[in-house]
Amino acid sequence: MLIDFRVQPPYRSLMDLHFFRPRPDKEDPVHGNPFAVGRKTPPSFTESSIELFIAEMDDAGVDHAVVVGQRCADKWVNASNDDISQLIADYPGRFTGFGGIDPNAPDVVGEVRRATEELGLAGIALVPGWGDPPVVDDDPLLMPLYEWCAERSIPVTVTSSHFIGPDMLHAHPVHLQRVALAYPELTIIVGHAGWPWTTATCSMAMRCTNVYLMPEFYMYLPHMPGSGDYVEAANGYLKHRMLYSSCYPSNSLKTAVAHFRALPLSESAHEHLLWRNGERLLKSLS
């Protein structure tokens, strides 16, 4: 069993996201994308094919994937929550959807209600640092959203790292700690796991037991500074509250799984991150 807890497949408006921008044949190791050096672009990306993506899921052993939406500033491009709902309908049993929510939308709670109640999406996804204007994770704009989700047991994925926002302070885990403490019934999944605030983010999750960490390539890419903090936490007290995700299309499904399986994790930690924790979360939503 393998559950990939964050993908953005090549399907309809998801292909408009900035992650699907054309890629150079060879990445500049000095000035290029540091996550792309040595990356092998999968056929599903090159061919813009959801059918090839499903085949790559099968080849990588991915049984189920969570499609994470995105609504933020125009420069990053947005994906339609309606398209995510349709993708789930097109491939029954393969996907769960989290609807992208723009924190600066005129009726932010209204879109959360539409995504979860009308479109049937299981959770919501925020990228506050990419808003227009960018906001921190505990901005007052977001508090009604967090409260609404907490009251209805709807999980929230918040992507937080050094790339998300105008500076690294936007990703400081104290912002999410304030949210987690204010709404202890709210399940918060931290995409990118607050990198590079690795120890601080693990400490925040240690105190706030409603927080799950999803480090993605900040954990599984070889030689990533700080990844050892996530590995140590996964082998210890955070084994039950960490999730595996490839963050496709940042990397291919098969390469991401191979890198992750190579980490010095206990057999039990591998099992919990690759599927047990994800299965428990998804079952709680059904």
Tab-separated table of C-alpha atoms in Angstrom:
chain	number	residue	atom	x	y	z
A	1	MET	CA	0.000	0.000	0.000
A	2	LEU	CA	1.262	3.486	-0.845
A	3	ILE	CA	-0.577	6.803	-0.488
A	4	ASP	CA	0.957	9.895	-2.097
A	5	PHE	CA	-0.520	12.793	-0.138
A	6	ARG	CA	0.191	15.600	-2.616
A	7	VAL	CA	0.137	15.520	-6.398
A	8	GLN	CA	-0.954	17.978	-9.076
A	9	PRO	CA	-1.492	15.757	-12.129
A	10	PRO	CA	-1.573	16.835	-15.786
A	11	TYR	CA	-5.332	17.358	-15.984
A	12	ARG	CA	-7.275	20.344	-17.314
A	13	SER	CA	-6.504	23.597	-15.422
A	14	LEU	CA	-3.955	21.877	-13.176
A	15	MET	CA	-1.633	21.979	-16.185
A	16	ASP	CA	-1.768	25.798	-16.080
A	17	LEU	CA	0.063	25.880	-12.745
A	18	HIS	CA	3.580	27.278	-12.812
A	19	PHE	CA	5.008	23.824	-12.022
A	20	PHE	CA	4.142	22.804	-15.579
A	21	ARG	CA	6.227	25.542	-17.194
A	22	PRO	CA	8.561	24.288	-19.952
A	23	ARG	CA	11.771	22.817	-18.574
A	24	PRO	CA	15.264	23.177	-20.000
A	25	ASP	CA	16.923	20.015	-21.264
A	26	LYS	CA	19.680	20.561	-18.721
A	27	GLU	CA	19.283	22.685	-15.587
A	28	ASP	CA	21.920	25.342	-14.867
A	29	PRO	CA	23.596	24.066	-11.662
A	30	VAL	CA	24.540	27.603	-10.582
A	31	HIS	CA	21.479	29.727	-11.308
A	32	GLY	CA	18.786	27.193	-12.162
A	33	ASN	CA	16.120	25.471	-10.098
A	34	PRO	CA	18.024	23.718	-7.277
A	35	PHE	CA	15.395	20.970	-7.139
A	36	ALA	CA	15.721	20.211	-10.834
A	37	VAL	CA	19.421	19.414	-11.179
A	38	GLY	CA	19.567	15.790	-12.296
A	39	ARG	CA	15.783	15.472	-12.412
A	40	LYS	CA	14.236	13.039	-14.882
A	41	THR	CA	11.055	14.468	-16.363
A	42	PRO	CA	8.377	11.760	-16.628
A	43	PRO	CA	6.429	11.056	-19.842
A	44	SER	CA	3.170	12.210	-18.226
A	45	PHE	CA	4.667	15.703	-17.896
A	46	THR	CA	6.138	15.765	-21.402
A	47	GLU	CA	2.958	14.443	-23.003
A	48	SER	CA	0.552	16.344	-20.699
A	49	SER	CA	-1.263	13.053	-20.233
A	50	ILE	CA	-3.415	12.011	-17.291
A	51	GLU	CA	-3.537	8.486	-18.728
A	52	LEU	CA	0.264	8.261	-18.556
A	53	PHE	CA	0.129	9.671	-15.029
A	54	ILE	CA	-2.192	6.848	-13.959
A	55	ALA	CA	0.204	4.354	-15.563
A	56	GLU	CA	3.098	5.984	-13.663
A	57	MET	CA	1.125	5.644	-10.428
A	58	ASP	CA	0.810	1.923	-11.111
A	59	ASP	CA	4.493	1.611	-12.017
A	60	ALA	CA	5.582	3.419	-8.837
A	61	GLY	CA	3.210	1.380	-6.682
A	62	VAL	CA	1.059	4.379	-5.739
A	63	ASP	CA	-2.395	3.081	-4.857
A	64	HIS	CA	-4.021	6.401	-4.012
A	65	ALA	CA	-3.096	10.086	-4.306
A	66	VAL	CA	-4.360	13.354	-2.867
A	67	VAL	CA	-4.797	16.081	-5.478
A	68	VAL	CA	-4.013	19.411	-3.844
A	69	GLY	CA	-5.539	22.511	-5.407
A	70	GLN	CA	-4.065	25.990	-5.661
A	71	ARG	CA	-5.667	29.432	-5.549
A	72	CYS	CA	-3.309	32.358	-5.054
A	73	ALA	CA	-1.781	35.322	-6.910
A	74	ASP	CA	-2.182	35.323	-10.699
A	75	LYS	CA	1.585	35.008	-11.265
A	76	TRP	CA	1.460	31.437	-9.900
A	77	VAL	CA	-1.719	30.610	-11.853
A	78	ASN	CA	-4.757	28.924	-10.330
A	79	ALA	CA	-6.415	25.555	-10.785
A	80	SER	CA	-10.160	24.981	-10.799
A	81	ASN	CA	-11.638	23.082	-7.874
A	82	ASP	CA	-14.332	21.893	-10.276
A	83	ASP	CA	-11.618	20.166	-12.325
A	84	ILE	CA	-10.304	18.368	-9.236
A	85	SER	CA	-13.808	17.148	-8.488
A	86	GLN	CA	-14.163	15.909	-12.077
A	87	LEU	CA	-10.807	14.109	-11.955
A	88	ILE	CA	-11.967	12.175	-8.894
A	89	ALA	CA	-15.145	11.213	-10.748
A	90	ASP	CA	-13.170	10.160	-13.827
A	91	TYR	CA	-10.930	7.764	-11.872
A	92	PRO	CA	-12.967	6.330	-8.982
A	93	GLY	CA	-10.917	5.201	-6.020
A	94	ARG	CA	-7.607	6.647	-7.199
A	95	PHE	CA	-7.830	10.199	-5.866
A	96	THR	CA	-8.980	12.374	-2.972
A	97	GLY	CA	-9.241	16.123	-3.528
A	98	PHE	CA	-8.295	19.153	-1.449
A	99	GLY	CA	-9.698	22.388	-2.880
A	100	GLY	CA	-7.443	25.387	-3.342
A	101	ILE	CA	-8.586	28.495	-1.445
A	102	ASP	CA	-7.439	32.086	-2.000
A	103	PRO	CA	-7.052	33.785	1.420
A	104	ASN	CA	-7.763	37.161	-0.206
A	105	ALA	CA	-11.035	36.068	-1.826
A	106	PRO	CA	-14.062	38.274	-1.013
A	107	ASP	CA	-15.936	35.301	0.493
A	108	VAL	CA	-13.265	32.861	1.557
A	109	VAL	CA	-15.594	30.748	3.706
A	110	GLY	CA	-18.094	30.619	0.844
A	111	GLU	CA	-15.528	28.974	-1.452
A	112	VAL	CA	-14.567	26.531	1.300
A	113	ARG	CA	-18.232	25.596	1.640
A	114	ARG	CA	-18.604	25.203	-2.127
A	115	ALA	CA	-15.458	23.061	-2.439
A	116	THR	CA	-16.363	20.711	0.393
A	117	GLU	CA	-20.159	20.616	0.359
A	118	GLU	CA	-20.986	21.061	-3.334
A	119	LEU	CA	-17.928	19.588	-5.030
A	120	GLY	CA	-17.346	16.860	-2.456
A	121	LEU	CA	-13.678	17.650	-1.806
A	122	ALA	CA	-12.305	16.237	1.432
A	123	GLY	CA	-10.170	19.161	2.568
A	124	ILE	CA	-8.780	22.528	1.570
A	125	ALA	CA	-5.345	23.802	0.583
A	126	LEU	CA	-3.748	27.160	1.313
A	127	VAL	CA	-0.572	28.845	0.056
A	128	PRO	CA	-0.822	32.090	2.064
A	129	GLY	CA	2.630	33.377	1.160
A	130	TRP	CA	1.694	33.343	-2.526
A	131	GLY	CA	-1.390	35.461	-2.028
A	132	ASP	CA	-1.900	38.901	-3.511
A	133	PRO	CA	-0.890	40.413	-1.182
A	134	PRO	CA	1.037	37.636	0.562
A	135	VAL	CA	-0.104	36.886	4.108
A	136	VAL	CA	1.308	34.812	6.951
A	137	ASP	CA	-0.355	31.582	8.022
A	138	ASP	CA	-2.080	33.146	11.046
A	139	ASP	CA	-3.297	36.284	9.294
A	140	PRO	CA	-6.700	37.439	10.641
A	141	LEU	CA	-8.118	36.918	7.120
A	142	LEU	CA	-7.729	33.177	7.598
A	143	MET	CA	-9.152	32.785	11.094
A	144	PRO	CA	-12.820	32.432	10.010
A	145	LEU	CA	-11.710	29.754	7.537
A	146	TYR	CA	-9.798	27.805	10.184
A	147	GLU	CA	-12.710	28.061	12.599
A	148	TRP	CA	-15.226	26.884	9.986
A	149	CYS	CA	-13.065	23.877	9.087
A	150	ALA	CA	-12.373	23.015	12.741
A	151	GLU	CA	-16.092	22.923	13.509
A	152	ARG	CA	-16.691	20.494	10.617
A	153	SER	CA	-13.570	18.302	10.926
A	154	ILE	CA	-12.251	19.436	7.545
A	155	PRO	CA	-8.430	19.165	7.299
A	156	VAL	CA	-6.367	22.062	6.007
A	157	THR	CA	-3.098	21.738	4.095
A	158	VAL	CA	-0.901	24.831	4.434
A	159	THR	CA	2.220	24.992	2.266
A	160	SER	CA	4.985	26.733	4.164
A	161	SER	CA	8.672	26.968	3.234
A	162	HIS	CA	11.368	29.456	2.235
A	163	PHE	CA	9.934	29.769	-1.300
A	164	ILE	CA	6.420	30.581	-0.085
A	165	GLY	CA	6.297	34.312	0.573
A	166	PRO	CA	8.533	37.337	0.162
A	167	ASP	CA	10.991	36.128	2.825
A	168	MET	CA	11.691	33.128	5.052
A	169	LEU	CA	9.896	34.633	8.030
A	170	HIS	CA	6.605	33.876	6.289
A	171	ALA	CA	7.402	30.190	6.829
A	172	HIS	CA	8.313	30.473	10.501
A	173	PRO	CA	6.341	27.781	12.353
A	174	VAL	CA	5.206	30.140	15.099
A	175	HIS	CA	2.467	31.316	12.717
A	176	LEU	CA	1.019	27.821	12.363
A	177	GLN	CA	1.603	27.100	16.024
A	178	ARG	CA	-0.744	29.967	16.893
A	179	VAL	CA	-3.386	28.495	14.593
A	180	ALA	CA	-2.925	24.969	15.954
A	181	LEU	CA	-3.216	26.151	19.556
A	182	ALA	CA	-6.248	28.342	18.802
A	183	TYR	CA	-8.070	25.476	17.027
A	184	PRO	CA	-6.925	22.198	18.627
A	185	GLU	CA	-9.682	20.251	16.803
A	186	LEU	CA	-8.376	21.388	13.398
A	187	THR	CA	-6.143	18.949	11.492
A	188	ILE	CA	-3.308	20.941	9.906
A	189	ILE	CA	-1.026	19.341	7.311
A	190	VAL	CA	2.144	21.377	6.729
A	191	GLY	CA	3.302	20.998	3.129
A	192	HIS	CA	7.086	21.448	2.740
A	193	ALA	CA	7.161	21.136	6.570
A	194	GLY	CA	8.394	24.673	7.156
A	195	TRP	CA	11.835	24.158	5.591
A	196	PRO	CA	14.404	25.502	6.502
A	197	TRP	CA	12.932	25.899	9.997
A	198	THR	CA	13.291	22.141	10.394
A	199	THR	CA	13.944	21.724	14.118
A	200	ALA	CA	11.506	24.489	15.011
A	201	THR	CA	8.757	22.952	12.854
A	202	CYS	CA	9.320	19.509	14.350
A	203	SER	CA	9.148	21.130	17.791
A	204	MET	CA	5.885	22.838	16.886
A	205	ALA	CA	4.408	19.504	15.788
A	206	MET	CA	5.707	17.885	18.963
A	207	ARG	CA	3.641	20.317	21.041
A	208	CYS	CA	0.624	20.572	18.721
A	209	THR	CA	-0.703	17.064	18.206
A	210	ASN	CA	-3.225	18.244	15.589
A	211	VAL	CA	-0.326	19.004	13.202
A	212	TYR	CA	0.975	16.613	10.531
A	213	LEU	CA	4.232	17.292	8.684
A	214	MET	CA	4.670	16.582	4.970
A	215	PRO	CA	8.300	17.470	4.138
A	216	GLU	CA	8.215	16.199	0.534
A	217	PHE	CA	11.475	16.791	-1.385
A	218	TYR	CA	12.984	18.597	1.603
A	219	MET	CA	13.147	15.176	3.208
A	220	TYR	CA	13.675	12.750	0.336
A	221	LEU	CA	16.104	14.560	-1.993
A	222	PRO	CA	19.677	13.351	-1.411
A	223	HIS	CA	21.975	15.750	0.460
A	224	MET	CA	19.182	18.160	1.443
A	225	PRO	CA	20.335	20.205	4.469
A	226	GLY	CA	18.039	19.714	7.444
A	227	SER	CA	16.444	16.527	6.127
A	228	GLY	CA	17.991	14.630	9.016
A	229	ASP	CA	15.667	16.433	11.420
A	230	TYR	CA	12.656	15.015	9.616
A	231	VAL	CA	14.211	11.548	9.520
A	232	GLU	CA	14.939	11.609	13.254
A	233	ALA	CA	11.414	12.827	14.011
A	234	ALA	CA	9.900	10.126	11.787
A	235	ASN	CA	11.934	7.456	13.561
A	236	GLY	CA	10.696	8.809	16.891
A	237	TYR	CA	7.824	10.848	18.258
A	238	LEU	CA	6.403	12.012	14.898
A	239	LYS	CA	6.114	8.574	13.302
A	240	HIS	CA	2.327	8.773	13.548
A	241	ARG	CA	2.015	12.350	12.256
A	242	MET	CA	4.111	12.563	9.124
A	243	LEU	CA	2.997	11.929	5.541
A	244	TYR	CA	4.726	10.906	2.343
A	245	SER	CA	4.189	12.885	-0.836
A	246	SER	CA	6.080	13.113	-4.109
A	247	CYS	CA	4.948	16.703	-4.767
A	248	TYR	CA	4.544	15.729	-8.450
A	249	PRO	CA	5.341	17.345	-10.909
A	250	SER	CA	8.343	18.589	-8.929
A	251	ASN	CA	9.649	15.058	-9.365
A	252	SER	CA	8.466	11.863	-10.992
A	253	LEU	CA	6.433	9.487	-8.866
A	254	LYS	CA	8.919	6.638	-9.261
A	255	THR	CA	12.008	8.733	-8.478
A	256	ALA	CA	10.377	10.278	-5.420
A	257	VAL	CA	9.409	6.872	-4.031
A	258	ALA	CA	12.907	5.511	-4.667
A	259	HIS	CA	14.541	8.445	-2.875
A	260	PHE	CA	12.139	8.116	0.039
A	261	ARG	CA	12.668	4.369	0.435
A	262	ALA	CA	16.430	4.997	0.553
A	263	LEU	CA	16.110	7.154	3.691
A	264	PRO	CA	17.468	5.635	6.926
A	265	LEU	CA	14.001	5.080	8.371
A	266	SER	CA	12.893	2.123	10.431
A	267	GLU	CA	10.597	-0.379	8.764
A	268	SER	CA	7.786	0.868	10.974
A	269	ALA	CA	8.448	4.523	10.084
A	270	HIS	CA	8.450	3.713	6.362
A	271	GLU	CA	5.144	1.919	6.768
A	272	HIS	CA	3.507	4.737	8.726
A	273	LEU	CA	4.623	7.538	6.418
A	274	LEU	CA	3.992	5.683	3.170
A	275	TRP	CA	0.444	4.632	3.963
A	276	ARG	CA	-0.698	4.038	7.539
A	277	ASN	CA	-0.940	7.699	8.541
A	278	GLY	CA	-2.491	8.705	5.247
A	279	GLU	CA	-5.009	5.878	5.398
A	280	ARG	CA	-6.005	6.869	8.931
A	281	LEU	CA	-6.536	10.486	7.899
A	282	LEU	CA	-8.527	9.612	4.781
A	283	LYS	CA	-10.722	7.130	6.651
A	284	SER	CA	-11.566	9.831	9.189
A	285	LEU	CA	-12.932	11.947	6.309
A	286	SER	CA	-15.241	9.301	4.844
